[in-house]
Amino acid sequence: MKKDDIKVVKKLLNTPKKILIIPHKNPDGDAIGASLGLYDYLRSQGHHPVVIAPNEYPEFLKWMPGNEQVLIYESGKDACEKVIGEAELCFTLDFNALNRIGDLESGLKSFSGDYLMIDHHQQPDTYATVTYSDVSMSSTCEMVYHFIDALGHSDLISEATANCLYTGIMTDTGSFRFPATTSTTHRVIASLIDKGAKNSEIHNNIYDSNSPERLQLLGCALSNLTALEEYNTAYITLTAKELDQHQFKKGDTEGFVNYGLSLKGIRFAVIFIENIQEGIVKISLRSKGDFSVNEFSRKHFQGGGHINAAGGKSDLPLEETVAFFKSLLPQYKEALTQ
Ligand code: 5GP
Ligand code: MN
């Protein structure tokens, strides 16, 4: 963090404040971990924070300390808007533009305080008074650790915060294997374990809490996996019918896209998931090496994210979306095979 920004933050936090903490829509382990980790820290400092998630999130994240206090905008607009109207500060965590919070963006109209952004996505917008953006960071949770450290308070990190921040670092690094995992990431992780993070329990809570239906859905996804070796590309499709047949619940498809990348030689993997309620196909894109799925998704699929992990969507039906995707690949052949 820049020295001047630290000064501004210290000033903003030097008296008890009513503070909003907002993760992105469809929050993942990093977004919820960062939000609840920061929530516990701010409370310990005498502030009055409230986490407002734009919409629901998967069950496997709900064990985190502070979870019961999270407000969900989608299902409780009135209660959320009351809190928003009274808030003095707003932390936005794990996203780079306010359109990433869906309808909550318009819910924030009555907020007139300062925004503080902590995020590691490419191309951050400039709405915040303090923008702590670092695209080289493994996760927003790692950044929240550095943020607390910059305020001189790393010794005050509680067991609750440690458990939350560990979770987001673990999920966003694919359990410490993606290239953004640095020696500093591991030092932060070591420090979080020293502060009480139950590392083995966290892995268990996140990764070993499958339902039989979810594993069968994975089986279905894997049987739909198609490799296009000519382009070092693989993709998976899931229709709404297939999701229904496996009693799909939020979070069930998390991580499926990575199986494409586990095929030998594959550098670009995509999953297309039909969402009939929203009338879209939700797309997750992953890559290895220099091929930027952020650029690809921004250009063709109304999305973005990081160089090696991005999201997007399509308004075309599933089959047409896949056909369109395939039609794009020849122009990327060199980048994907060099
Ligand atoms: P996922 O595929 O898991 O939905 O998203 C992968 C990564 O890209 C996550 O870090 C997520 O926050 C980010 N992401 C997903 N959708 C979008 C989008 O529409 N815009 C931007 N900027 N980032 C996205
Ligand atoms: Mn993240």
Coordinates of C-alpha atoms and ligand atoms in Angstrom, one line a residue:
M1 CA 0.0 0.0 0.0
K2 CA 1.2 3.6 -0.7
K3 CA 2.3 5.6 2.3
D4 CA -0.1 8.4 1.5
D5 CA -3.0 6.0 1.3
I6 CA -2.1 4.5 4.7
K7 CA -2.3 8.0 6.2
V8 CA -5.7 8.6 4.6
V9 CA -7.0 5.2 5.9
K10 CA -5.6 5.8 9.4
K11 CA -7.4 9.2 9.5
L12 CA -10.7 7.7 8.2
L13 CA -10.5 4.9 10.9
N14 CA -9.3 7.0 13.8
T15 CA -12.8 7.3 15.3
P16 CA -15.5 4.6 15.5
K17 CA -17.4 4.4 12.2
K18 CA -20.4 2.8 10.7
I19 CA -18.8 0.8 7.9
L20 CA -20.2 -1.2 5.0
I21 CA -18.2 -4.2 3.6
I22 CA -19.3 -5.4 0.2
P23 CA -18.0 -8.4 -1.8
H24 CA -18.8 -9.1 -5.4
K25 CA -22.0 -10.8 -6.7
N26 CA -21.9 -14.6 -6.5
P27 CA -19.2 -14.2 -3.8
D28 CA -16.5 -16.9 -3.6
G29 CA -14.1 -18.0 -0.9
D30 CA -11.9 -15.0 -1.4
A31 CA -14.7 -12.4 -1.4
I32 CA -16.4 -13.9 1.7
G33 CA -13.2 -14.6 3.5
A34 CA -11.9 -11.1 2.9
S35 CA -15.2 -9.6 4.0
L36 CA -15.6 -11.5 7.2
G37 CA -11.8 -11.3 8.0
L38 CA -12.0 -7.5 7.7
Y39 CA -15.3 -7.4 9.6
D40 CA -13.8 -9.1 12.7
Y41 CA -10.8 -6.8 12.6
L42 CA -12.9 -3.6 12.3
R43 CA -15.1 -4.8 15.1
S44 CA -12.1 -5.4 17.3
Q45 CA -11.1 -1.8 16.7
G46 CA -14.4 -0.4 18.0
H47 CA -16.1 0.1 14.6
H48 CA -19.6 -0.9 13.5
P49 CA -19.1 -2.9 10.3
V50 CA -21.9 -4.7 8.4
V51 CA -21.2 -7.1 5.5
I52 CA -23.7 -6.9 2.7
A53 CA -23.4 -9.6 0.0
P54 CA -25.2 -8.8 -3.3
N55 CA -26.7 -12.3 -3.3
E56 CA -26.5 -15.7 -1.8
Y57 CA -23.3 -17.8 -1.7
P58 CA -22.5 -21.5 -1.4
E59 CA -23.1 -23.6 1.8
F60 CA -19.5 -24.6 2.0
L61 CA -18.6 -21.0 2.9
K62 CA -21.1 -20.6 5.6
W63 CA -19.0 -22.0 8.5
M64 CA -16.9 -18.9 8.6
P65 CA -17.0 -16.8 11.8
G66 CA -19.4 -13.9 11.4
N67 CA -21.4 -15.6 8.7
E68 CA -24.7 -15.2 10.6
Q69 CA -24.4 -11.4 10.6
V70 CA -24.1 -11.1 6.8
L71 CA -27.0 -9.3 5.1
I72 CA -28.1 -10.5 1.6
Y73 CA -29.2 -7.6 -0.5
E74 CA -31.2 -9.6 -3.0
S75 CA -33.5 -11.0 -0.3
G76 CA -33.5 -8.1 2.1
K77 CA -33.3 -4.8 0.3
D78 CA -35.1 -2.7 2.9
A79 CA -32.9 -3.8 5.8
C80 CA -29.8 -3.3 3.7
E81 CA -30.8 0.1 2.4
K82 CA -31.4 1.3 6.0
V83 CA -27.9 0.3 6.9
I84 CA -26.5 1.8 3.7
G85 CA -28.2 5.2 4.4
E86 CA -26.4 5.4 7.8
A87 CA -23.0 4.2 6.8
E88 CA -19.9 6.5 6.7
L89 CA -17.4 4.3 5.0
C90 CA -17.6 1.4 2.4
F91 CA -15.0 -1.2 1.8
T92 CA -15.5 -2.9 -1.6
L93 CA -13.6 -6.2 -1.7
D94 CA -12.5 -8.5 -4.5
F95 CA -13.9 -6.5 -7.4
N96 CA -12.8 -3.7 -9.6
A97 CA -16.0 -2.0 -10.8
L98 CA -19.4 -1.3 -9.1
N99 CA -21.2 -3.1 -11.9
R100 CA -19.8 -6.3 -10.4
I101 CA -22.3 -6.1 -7.5
G102 CA -25.5 -6.3 -9.6
D103 CA -28.6 -4.5 -8.2
L104 CA -26.7 -3.5 -5.1
E105 CA -25.0 -0.8 -7.2
S106 CA -28.3 1.1 -7.3
G107 CA -28.9 0.3 -3.7
L108 CA -25.7 2.3 -2.9
K109 CA -27.2 5.5 -4.3
S110 CA -28.0 6.7 -0.8
F111 CA -24.4 6.1 0.4
S112 CA -22.5 9.4 0.6
G113 CA -19.3 8.4 2.4
D114 CA -15.9 7.3 1.3
Y115 CA -15.2 4.1 -0.7
L116 CA -12.1 2.1 0.0
M117 CA -11.3 -0.6 -2.6
I118 CA -9.1 -3.6 -1.8
D119 CA -8.8 -5.8 -4.9
H120 CA -6.5 -7.8 -7.2
H121 CA -8.5 -7.8 -10.5
Q122 CA -7.2 -6.2 -13.7
Q123 CA -8.2 -2.6 -14.7
P124 CA -9.7 -1.2 -11.5
D125 CA -12.2 1.6 -11.8
T126 CA -11.6 4.9 -10.0
Y127 CA -14.7 5.4 -7.7
A128 CA -12.8 5.0 -4.4
T129 CA -11.2 7.5 -2.1
V130 CA -8.5 4.9 -1.5
T131 CA -7.8 2.3 -4.2
Y132 CA -5.6 -0.5 -2.9
S133 CA -5.3 -2.5 -6.1
D134 CA -2.5 -4.9 -6.9
V135 CA -3.0 -7.4 -9.8
S136 CA 0.1 -9.4 -8.8
M137 CA -1.6 -10.4 -5.5
S138 CA -2.7 -14.0 -5.0
S139 CA -6.0 -12.9 -3.4
T140 CA -7.9 -10.1 -1.8
C141 CA -7.5 -12.0 1.5
E142 CA -3.7 -11.7 1.2
M143 CA -4.2 -8.0 0.6
V144 CA -6.5 -7.6 3.7
Y145 CA -3.6 -9.1 5.7
H146 CA -1.2 -6.6 4.2
F147 CA -3.7 -3.8 4.8
I148 CA -4.0 -4.7 8.5
D149 CA -0.2 -5.0 8.7
A150 CA 0.2 -1.6 7.1
L151 CA -1.9 -0.1 9.9
G152 CA 0.5 -1.7 12.3
H153 CA -2.0 -4.2 13.6
S154 CA -0.9 -7.6 12.3
D155 CA -0.3 -8.7 15.9
L156 CA -4.0 -8.0 16.6
I157 CA -5.3 -10.5 14.0
S158 CA -7.7 -12.8 15.8
E159 CA -8.2 -16.5 15.2
A160 CA -11.5 -15.6 13.5
T161 CA -9.8 -13.3 11.0
A162 CA -7.0 -15.8 10.5
N163 CA -9.5 -18.5 9.6
C164 CA -11.3 -16.2 7.1
L165 CA -8.2 -14.9 5.4
Y166 CA -6.6 -18.4 5.2
T167 CA -9.8 -19.6 3.4
G168 CA -9.6 -16.9 0.7
I169 CA -5.9 -17.3 0.0
M170 CA -6.4 -21.1 -0.2
T171 CA -9.3 -20.9 -2.6
D172 CA -8.0 -18.2 -4.9
T173 CA -4.6 -19.9 -5.3
G174 CA -6.1 -23.3 -6.0
S175 CA -4.5 -24.5 -2.7
F176 CA -1.3 -22.6 -3.2
R177 CA -0.5 -23.8 -6.7
F178 CA -1.4 -20.9 -9.1
P179 CA 1.5 -18.7 -10.3
A180 CA 0.4 -15.7 -8.1
T181 CA 1.4 -17.8 -5.0
T182 CA 4.6 -16.2 -3.8
S183 CA 7.0 -16.7 -0.9
T184 CA 5.2 -13.8 0.7
T185 CA 1.9 -15.6 0.3
H186 CA 3.4 -18.5 2.2
R187 CA 4.7 -16.2 4.9
V188 CA 1.3 -14.7 5.3
I189 CA -0.2 -18.2 5.5
A190 CA 2.4 -19.2 8.1
S191 CA 1.5 -16.1 10.1
L192 CA -2.2 -16.9 9.9
I193 CA -1.6 -20.4 11.2
D194 CA 0.4 -18.9 14.1
K195 CA -2.6 -16.7 14.8
G196 CA -4.9 -19.8 15.0
A197 CA -6.0 -20.6 11.5
K198 CA -7.1 -24.2 11.5
N199 CA -5.6 -25.1 8.1
S200 CA -6.5 -28.7 7.9
E201 CA -10.1 -28.1 9.1
I202 CA -10.5 -25.3 6.5
H203 CA -9.4 -27.6 3.7
N204 CA -11.9 -30.1 5.0
N205 CA -14.8 -27.6 5.3
I206 CA -14.2 -26.3 1.7
Y207 CA -13.2 -29.3 -0.3
D208 CA -14.6 -32.3 1.5
S209 CA -18.2 -31.3 1.9
N210 CA -19.5 -32.6 -1.4
S211 CA -23.0 -34.0 -1.7
P212 CA -23.4 -37.2 -3.8
E213 CA -25.4 -35.1 -6.3
R214 CA -22.6 -32.7 -6.8
L215 CA -20.1 -35.5 -7.5
Q216 CA -22.6 -36.9 -10.0
L217 CA -22.9 -33.5 -11.6
L218 CA -19.1 -33.5 -11.9
G219 CA -19.3 -36.8 -13.6
C220 CA -21.8 -35.4 -16.0
A221 CA -19.6 -32.3 -16.6
L222 CA -16.6 -34.5 -17.3
S223 CA -18.4 -36.7 -19.7
N224 CA -19.3 -33.4 -21.6
L225 CA -15.7 -32.3 -21.7
T226 CA -14.4 -31.7 -25.2
A227 CA -10.8 -31.2 -26.1
L228 CA -9.9 -29.2 -29.2
E229 CA -6.2 -30.2 -29.4
E230 CA -5.5 -28.1 -32.4
Y231 CA -6.0 -25.0 -30.1
N232 CA -4.8 -26.5 -26.8
T233 CA -8.3 -25.8 -25.6
A234 CA -10.9 -27.7 -23.7
Y235 CA -14.5 -26.9 -22.8
I236 CA -17.3 -28.2 -20.7
T237 CA -21.0 -27.6 -21.1
L238 CA -23.8 -28.0 -18.6
T239 CA -27.4 -27.6 -19.7
A240 CA -30.2 -26.4 -17.3
K241 CA -31.7 -29.9 -17.6
E242 CA -28.5 -31.5 -16.5
L243 CA -28.2 -29.1 -13.5
D244 CA -31.8 -29.9 -12.6
Q245 CA -31.3 -33.7 -12.8
H246 CA -28.5 -33.3 -10.2
Q247 CA -30.4 -31.0 -7.9
F248 CA -28.0 -28.2 -8.6
K249 CA -27.2 -25.9 -5.7
K250 CA -25.2 -22.7 -5.7
G251 CA -21.5 -23.4 -5.7
D252 CA -21.9 -27.0 -7.1
T253 CA -20.0 -26.2 -10.3
E254 CA -17.2 -24.3 -8.5
G255 CA -13.8 -25.6 -9.8
F256 CA -15.2 -27.8 -12.6
V257 CA -13.5 -25.6 -15.2
N258 CA -10.1 -26.5 -13.9
Y259 CA -10.5 -30.1 -15.0
G260 CA -10.1 -29.0 -18.6
L261 CA -6.8 -27.5 -17.7
S262 CA -5.6 -30.7 -16.1
L263 CA -5.5 -32.4 -19.5
K264 CA -2.0 -32.7 -20.8
G265 CA -1.1 -29.8 -23.2
I266 CA -4.3 -27.9 -22.6
R267 CA -3.7 -24.2 -22.0
F268 CA -7.2 -22.7 -22.2
A269 CA -10.3 -24.2 -20.5
V270 CA -13.8 -22.9 -20.5
I271 CA -17.1 -24.0 -18.9
F272 CA -20.5 -22.9 -20.3
I273 CA -23.4 -23.2 -17.8
E274 CA -26.9 -22.6 -19.0
N275 CA -28.9 -20.3 -16.6
I276 CA -32.5 -20.2 -17.7
Q277 CA -33.7 -17.9 -14.9
E278 CA -31.3 -15.1 -15.9
G279 CA -31.6 -16.0 -19.7
I280 CA -27.8 -16.2 -20.0
V281 CA -25.0 -18.7 -20.3
K282 CA -22.6 -18.2 -17.4
I283 CA -19.0 -18.7 -18.6
S284 CA -15.8 -19.4 -16.6
L285 CA -12.5 -19.2 -18.3
R286 CA -9.1 -20.3 -17.2
S287 CA -5.6 -20.4 -18.8
K288 CA -2.0 -21.3 -18.2
G289 CA 0.8 -19.1 -19.2
D290 CA 0.5 -15.8 -21.1
F291 CA -2.9 -16.3 -22.8
S292 CA -5.1 -13.6 -21.1
V293 CA -8.6 -14.8 -20.4
N294 CA -9.3 -11.4 -19.0
E295 CA -8.8 -9.8 -22.4
F296 CA -10.6 -12.7 -24.2
S297 CA -13.7 -12.4 -21.9
R298 CA -13.7 -8.6 -22.0
K299 CA -13.7 -8.6 -25.8
H300 CA -16.2 -11.4 -26.5
F301 CA -18.1 -12.3 -23.4
Q302 CA -19.0 -9.2 -21.4
G303 CA -16.7 -10.1 -18.5
G304 CA -13.1 -10.0 -17.3
G305 CA -11.0 -10.9 -14.2
H306 CA -7.4 -11.9 -14.2
I307 CA -4.9 -13.1 -16.8
N308 CA -5.4 -16.7 -15.9
A309 CA -9.0 -16.7 -14.5
A310 CA -12.0 -14.8 -15.7
G311 CA -15.7 -14.9 -15.9
G312 CA -18.2 -13.8 -18.5
K313 CA -21.6 -14.4 -20.0
S314 CA -23.5 -14.8 -23.3
D315 CA -27.0 -13.8 -24.2
L316 CA -27.1 -16.5 -27.0
P317 CA -28.5 -20.0 -26.4
L318 CA -26.0 -22.5 -25.1
E319 CA -25.4 -24.2 -28.5
E320 CA -24.9 -21.0 -30.3
T321 CA -22.6 -19.7 -27.5
V322 CA -20.4 -22.7 -28.0
A323 CA -20.5 -22.3 -31.8
F324 CA -19.5 -18.7 -31.4
F325 CA -16.7 -19.6 -29.0
K326 CA -15.3 -22.1 -31.4
S327 CA -15.5 -19.6 -34.3
L328 CA -13.2 -17.3 -32.3
L329 CA -10.4 -19.8 -31.8
P330 CA -8.7 -19.7 -35.2
Q331 CA -7.7 -16.0 -34.6
Y332 CA -6.1 -17.1 -31.3
K333 CA -4.4 -20.2 -32.7
E334 CA -0.9 -18.6 -32.6
A335 CA -1.2 -17.3 -29.1
L336 CA -2.6 -20.7 -27.9
T337 CA 0.0 -22.9 -29.6
Q338 CA 3.2 -21.0 -29.7
Ligands
5GP1 P1 -15.4 -17.3 -12.1 O1 -15.1 -17.9 -13.3 O2 -15.0 -18.1 -10.9 O3 -16.8 -16.7 -12.0 O4 -14.5 -16.0 -12.0 C1 -13.1 -16.0 -12.2 C2 -12.5 -14.7 -11.7 O5 -12.9 -13.7 -12.6 C3 -12.9 -14.3 -10.3 O6 -11.8 -13.6 -9.7 C4 -14.0 -13.3 -10.6 O7 -14.2 -12.4 -9.5 C5 -13.7 -12.7 -11.9 N1 -14.8 -12.3 -12.7 C6 -15.9 -13.1 -13.0 N2 -16.7 -12.5 -13.8 C7 -16.2 -11.2 -14.0 C8 -16.7 -10.1 -14.7 O8 -17.7 -10.1 -15.3 N3 -15.8 -9.0 -14.7 C9 -14.7 -9.0 -14.0 N4 -13.9 -7.9 -14.0 N5 -14.2 -10.0 -13.3 C10 -15.0 -11.2 -13.3
MN2 MN -10.2 -12.9 -5.5

